[in-house]
PDB file of C-alpha atoms in Angstrom:
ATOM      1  CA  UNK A  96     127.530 -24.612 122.048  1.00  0.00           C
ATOM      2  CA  UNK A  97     127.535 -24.511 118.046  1.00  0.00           C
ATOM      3  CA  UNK A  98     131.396 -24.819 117.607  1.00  0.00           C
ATOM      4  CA  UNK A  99     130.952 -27.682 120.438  1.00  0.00           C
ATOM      5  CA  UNK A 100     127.857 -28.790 118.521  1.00  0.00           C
ATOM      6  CA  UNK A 101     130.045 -29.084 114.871  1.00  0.00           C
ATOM      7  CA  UNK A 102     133.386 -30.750 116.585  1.00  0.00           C
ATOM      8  CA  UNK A 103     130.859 -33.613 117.640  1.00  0.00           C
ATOM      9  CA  UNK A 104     129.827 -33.769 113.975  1.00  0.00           C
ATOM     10  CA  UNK A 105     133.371 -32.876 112.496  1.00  0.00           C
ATOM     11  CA  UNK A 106     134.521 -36.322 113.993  1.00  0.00           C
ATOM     12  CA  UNK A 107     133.242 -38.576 110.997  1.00  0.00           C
ATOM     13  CA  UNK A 108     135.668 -36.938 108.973  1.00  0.00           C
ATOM     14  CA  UNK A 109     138.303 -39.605 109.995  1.00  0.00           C
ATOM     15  CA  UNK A 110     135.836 -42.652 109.305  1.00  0.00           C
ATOM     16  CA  UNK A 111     136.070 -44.576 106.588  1.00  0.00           C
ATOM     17  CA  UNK A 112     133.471 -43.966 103.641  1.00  0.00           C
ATOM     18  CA  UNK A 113     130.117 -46.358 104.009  1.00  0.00           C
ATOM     19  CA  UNK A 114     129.183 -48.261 101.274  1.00  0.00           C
ATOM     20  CA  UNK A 115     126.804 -46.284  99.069  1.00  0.00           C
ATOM     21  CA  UNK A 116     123.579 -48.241  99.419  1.00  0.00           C
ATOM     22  CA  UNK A 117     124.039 -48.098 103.674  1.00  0.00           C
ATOM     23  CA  UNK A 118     124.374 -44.184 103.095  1.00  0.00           C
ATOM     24  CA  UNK A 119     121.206 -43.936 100.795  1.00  0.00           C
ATOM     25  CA  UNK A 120     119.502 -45.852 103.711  1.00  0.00           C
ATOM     26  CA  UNK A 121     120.899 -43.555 106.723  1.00  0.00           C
ATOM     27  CA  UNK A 122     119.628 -40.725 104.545  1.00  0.00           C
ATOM     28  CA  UNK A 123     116.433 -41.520 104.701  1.00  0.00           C
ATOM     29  CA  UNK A 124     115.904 -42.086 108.061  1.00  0.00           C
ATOM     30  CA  UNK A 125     113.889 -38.862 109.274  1.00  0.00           C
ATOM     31  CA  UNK A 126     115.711 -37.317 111.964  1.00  0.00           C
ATOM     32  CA  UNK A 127     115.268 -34.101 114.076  1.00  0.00           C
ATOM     33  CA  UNK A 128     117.722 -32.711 116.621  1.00  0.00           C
ATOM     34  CA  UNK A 129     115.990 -31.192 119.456  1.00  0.00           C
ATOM     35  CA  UNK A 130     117.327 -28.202 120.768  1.00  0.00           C
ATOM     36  CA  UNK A 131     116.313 -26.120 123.544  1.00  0.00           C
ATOM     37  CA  UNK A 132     113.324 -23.780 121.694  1.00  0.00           C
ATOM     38  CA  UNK A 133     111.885 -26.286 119.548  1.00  0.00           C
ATOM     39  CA  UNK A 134     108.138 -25.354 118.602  1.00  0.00           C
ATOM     40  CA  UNK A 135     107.095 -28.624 118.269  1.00  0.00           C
ATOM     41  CA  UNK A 136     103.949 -29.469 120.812  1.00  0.00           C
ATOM     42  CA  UNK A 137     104.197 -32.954 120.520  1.00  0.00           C
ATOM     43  CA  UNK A 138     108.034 -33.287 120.663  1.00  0.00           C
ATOM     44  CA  UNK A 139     108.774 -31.102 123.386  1.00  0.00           C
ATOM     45  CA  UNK A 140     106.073 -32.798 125.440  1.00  0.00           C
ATOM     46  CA  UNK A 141     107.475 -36.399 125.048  1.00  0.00           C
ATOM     47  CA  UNK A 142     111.398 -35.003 125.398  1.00  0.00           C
ATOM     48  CA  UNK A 143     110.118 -33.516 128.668  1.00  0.00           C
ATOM     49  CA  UNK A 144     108.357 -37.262 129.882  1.00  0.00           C
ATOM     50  CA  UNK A 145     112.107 -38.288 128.764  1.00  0.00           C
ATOM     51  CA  UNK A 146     113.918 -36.019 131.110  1.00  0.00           C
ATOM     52  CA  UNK A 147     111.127 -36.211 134.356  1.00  0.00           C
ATOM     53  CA  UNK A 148     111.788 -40.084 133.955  1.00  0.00           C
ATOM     54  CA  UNK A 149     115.662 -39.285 133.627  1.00  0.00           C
ATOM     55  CA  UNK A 150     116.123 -37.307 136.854  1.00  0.00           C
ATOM     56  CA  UNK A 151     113.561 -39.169 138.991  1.00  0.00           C
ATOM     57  CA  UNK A 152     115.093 -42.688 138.411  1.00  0.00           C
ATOM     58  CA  UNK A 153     119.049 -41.252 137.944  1.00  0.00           C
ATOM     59  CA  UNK A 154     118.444 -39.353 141.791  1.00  0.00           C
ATOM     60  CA  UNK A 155     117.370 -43.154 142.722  1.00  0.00           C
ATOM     61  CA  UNK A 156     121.065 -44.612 141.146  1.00  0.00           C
ATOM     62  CA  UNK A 157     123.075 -41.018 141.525  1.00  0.00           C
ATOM     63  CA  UNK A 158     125.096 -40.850 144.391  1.00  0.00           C
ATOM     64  CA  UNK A 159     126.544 -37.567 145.820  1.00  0.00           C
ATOM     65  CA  UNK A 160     129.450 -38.609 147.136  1.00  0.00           C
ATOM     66  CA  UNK A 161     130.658 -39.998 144.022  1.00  0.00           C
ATOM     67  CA  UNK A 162     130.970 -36.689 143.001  1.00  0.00           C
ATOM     68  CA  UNK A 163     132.091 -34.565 146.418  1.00  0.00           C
ATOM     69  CA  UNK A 164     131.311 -31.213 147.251  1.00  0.00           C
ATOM     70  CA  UNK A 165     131.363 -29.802 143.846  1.00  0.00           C
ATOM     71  CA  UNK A 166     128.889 -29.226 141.432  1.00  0.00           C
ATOM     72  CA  UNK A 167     129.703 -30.637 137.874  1.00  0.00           C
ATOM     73  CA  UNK A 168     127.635 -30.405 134.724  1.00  0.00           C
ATOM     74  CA  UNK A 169     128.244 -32.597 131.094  1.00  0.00           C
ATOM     75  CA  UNK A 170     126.696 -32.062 127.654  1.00  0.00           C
ATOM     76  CA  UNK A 171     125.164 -35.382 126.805  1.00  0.00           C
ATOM     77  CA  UNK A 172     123.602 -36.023 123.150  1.00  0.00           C
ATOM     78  CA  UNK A 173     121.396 -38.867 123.723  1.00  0.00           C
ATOM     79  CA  UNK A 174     120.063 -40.739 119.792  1.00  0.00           C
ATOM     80  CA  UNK A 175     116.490 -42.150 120.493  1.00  0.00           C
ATOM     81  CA  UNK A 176     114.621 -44.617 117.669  1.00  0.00           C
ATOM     82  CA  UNK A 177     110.717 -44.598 116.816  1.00  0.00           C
ATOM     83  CA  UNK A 178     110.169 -47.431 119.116  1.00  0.00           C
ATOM     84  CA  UNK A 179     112.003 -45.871 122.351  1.00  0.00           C
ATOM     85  CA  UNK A 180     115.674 -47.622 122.363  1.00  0.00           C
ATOM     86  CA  UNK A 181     118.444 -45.605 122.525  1.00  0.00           C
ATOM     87  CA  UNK A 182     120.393 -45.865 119.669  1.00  0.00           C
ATOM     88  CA  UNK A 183     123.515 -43.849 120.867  1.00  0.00           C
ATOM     89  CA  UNK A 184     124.781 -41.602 123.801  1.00  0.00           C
ATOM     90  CA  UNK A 185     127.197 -39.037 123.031  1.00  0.00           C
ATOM     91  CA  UNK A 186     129.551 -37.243 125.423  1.00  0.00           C
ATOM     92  CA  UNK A 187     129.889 -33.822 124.284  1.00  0.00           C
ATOM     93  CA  UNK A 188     131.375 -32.249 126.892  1.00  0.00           C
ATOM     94  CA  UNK A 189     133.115 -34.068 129.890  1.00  0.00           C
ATOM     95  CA  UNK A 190     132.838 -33.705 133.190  1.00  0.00           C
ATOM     96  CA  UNK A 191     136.009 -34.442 133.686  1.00  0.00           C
ATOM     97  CA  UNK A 192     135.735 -38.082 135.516  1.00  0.00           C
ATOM     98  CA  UNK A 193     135.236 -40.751 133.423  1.00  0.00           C
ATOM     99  CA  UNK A 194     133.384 -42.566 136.612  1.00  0.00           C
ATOM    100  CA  UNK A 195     130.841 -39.958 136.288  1.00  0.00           C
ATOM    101  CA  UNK A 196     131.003 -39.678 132.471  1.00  0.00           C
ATOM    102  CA  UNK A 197     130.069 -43.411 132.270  1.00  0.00           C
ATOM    103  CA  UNK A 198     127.351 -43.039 135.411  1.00  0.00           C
ATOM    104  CA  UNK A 199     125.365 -40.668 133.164  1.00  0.00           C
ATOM    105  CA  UNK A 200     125.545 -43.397 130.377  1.00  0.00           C
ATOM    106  CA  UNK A 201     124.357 -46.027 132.708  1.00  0.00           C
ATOM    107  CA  UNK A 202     121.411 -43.937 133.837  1.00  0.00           C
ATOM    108  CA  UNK A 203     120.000 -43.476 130.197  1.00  0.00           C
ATOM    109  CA  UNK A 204     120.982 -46.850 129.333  1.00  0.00           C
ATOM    110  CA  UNK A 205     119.062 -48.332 132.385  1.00  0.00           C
ATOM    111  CA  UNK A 206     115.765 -46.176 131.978  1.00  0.00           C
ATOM    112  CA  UNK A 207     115.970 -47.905 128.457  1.00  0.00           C
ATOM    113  CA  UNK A 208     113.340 -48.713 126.774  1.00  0.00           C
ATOM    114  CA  UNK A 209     111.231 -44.999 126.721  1.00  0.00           C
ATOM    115  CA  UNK A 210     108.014 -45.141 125.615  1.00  0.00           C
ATOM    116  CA  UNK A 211     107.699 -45.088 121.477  1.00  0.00           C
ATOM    117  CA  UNK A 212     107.047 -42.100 120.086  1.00  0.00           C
ATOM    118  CA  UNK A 213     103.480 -40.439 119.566  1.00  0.00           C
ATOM    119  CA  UNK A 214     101.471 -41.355 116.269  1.00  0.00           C
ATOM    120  CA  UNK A 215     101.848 -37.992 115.638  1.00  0.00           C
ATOM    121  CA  UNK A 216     105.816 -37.710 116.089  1.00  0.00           C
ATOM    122  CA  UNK A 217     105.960 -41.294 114.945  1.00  0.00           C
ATOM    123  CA  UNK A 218     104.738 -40.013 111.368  1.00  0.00           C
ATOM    124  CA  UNK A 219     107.145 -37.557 111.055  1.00  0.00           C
ATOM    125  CA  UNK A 220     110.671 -38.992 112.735  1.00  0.00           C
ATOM    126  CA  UNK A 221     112.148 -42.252 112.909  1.00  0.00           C
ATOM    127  CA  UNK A 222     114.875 -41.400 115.218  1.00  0.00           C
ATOM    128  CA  UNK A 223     115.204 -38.245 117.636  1.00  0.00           C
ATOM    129  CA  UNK A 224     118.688 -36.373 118.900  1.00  0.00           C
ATOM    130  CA  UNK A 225     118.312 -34.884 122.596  1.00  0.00           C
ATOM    131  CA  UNK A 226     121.258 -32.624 123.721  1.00  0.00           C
ATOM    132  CA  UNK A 227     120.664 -31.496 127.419  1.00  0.00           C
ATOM    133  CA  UNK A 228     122.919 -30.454 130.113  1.00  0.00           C
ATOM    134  CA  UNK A 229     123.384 -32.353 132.726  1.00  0.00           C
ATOM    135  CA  UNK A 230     124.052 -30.984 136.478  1.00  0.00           C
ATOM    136  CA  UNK A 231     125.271 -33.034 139.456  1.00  0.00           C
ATOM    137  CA  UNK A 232     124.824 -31.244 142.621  1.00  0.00           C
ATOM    138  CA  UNK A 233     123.241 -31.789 145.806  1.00  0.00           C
ATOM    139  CA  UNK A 234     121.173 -34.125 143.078  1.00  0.00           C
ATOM    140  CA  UNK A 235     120.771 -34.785 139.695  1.00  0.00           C
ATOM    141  CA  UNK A 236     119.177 -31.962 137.357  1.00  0.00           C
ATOM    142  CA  UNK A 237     118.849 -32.096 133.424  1.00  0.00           C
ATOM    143  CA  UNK A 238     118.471 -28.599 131.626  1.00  0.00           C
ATOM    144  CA  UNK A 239     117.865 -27.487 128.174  1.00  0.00           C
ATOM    145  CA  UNK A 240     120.662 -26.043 126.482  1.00  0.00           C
ATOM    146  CA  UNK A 241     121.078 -22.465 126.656  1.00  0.00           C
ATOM    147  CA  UNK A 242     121.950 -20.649 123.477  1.00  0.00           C
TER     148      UNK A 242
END
């Protein structure tokens, strides 16, 4: 999951270099990347509100036979801002179909907005990056990452 984790990263490499006062100002956004054993009370509670909202509205829009028989999981980075619009959604790992690739899209972006952050995470993070796994089966079922 690191190495996957660092090729996601490693892709910038081939971008062209920002202007230095729009770097200075992406630096300074406070960011965390929520992994699967954060301590964090407060952000651990909210990502979970995130994902209970995410499987309980993408079972309502998830159909199984757009799948078939099989079970199929992704690794989806999902970029969340202070006031709860998403700001990206990253592919990490494919499922393989690009119908259900761009299905899991559609579900986050369709949920969109989340609720804004807590005063308390508010204070510390403008913008929040969620990697879960997703797992299409008999329904839809979002787990923490293992490590």
């Amino acid at each position: 999951a690191n190495r996957l984790r660092d090729q996601a990263r490693s892709r910038d490499l081939f971008k062209a270099p920002l202007p230095k006062m729009v770097e200075e100002k992406m630096n300074m956004r406070k960011r965390s990347f929520l992994g699967a054993f954060d301590k964090e009370v407060p952000l651990r509670m909210y990502v979970d509100s995130l994902k209970n909202k995410l499987e309980r509205n993408g079972n309502l829009i998830y159909e199984k036979r757009s799948v078939g028989n099989e079970e199929t999981t992704l690794l989806v980075n999902m970029i969340i801002r202070s006031d709860g619009s998403i700001d990206d959604v990253i592919i990490i790992r494919s499922s393989g179909s690009y119908v259900l690739d761009e299905k899991v899209k559609n579900i986050i972006i369709a949920n969109a907005p989340y609720a804004k952050f807590p005063p308390n995470v508010a204070a510390k993070y403008d913008v929040i990056e969620v990697q879960r796994i997703w797992n299409f089966g008999d329904k839809l079922r979002i787990y923490d990452e293992l490590r």
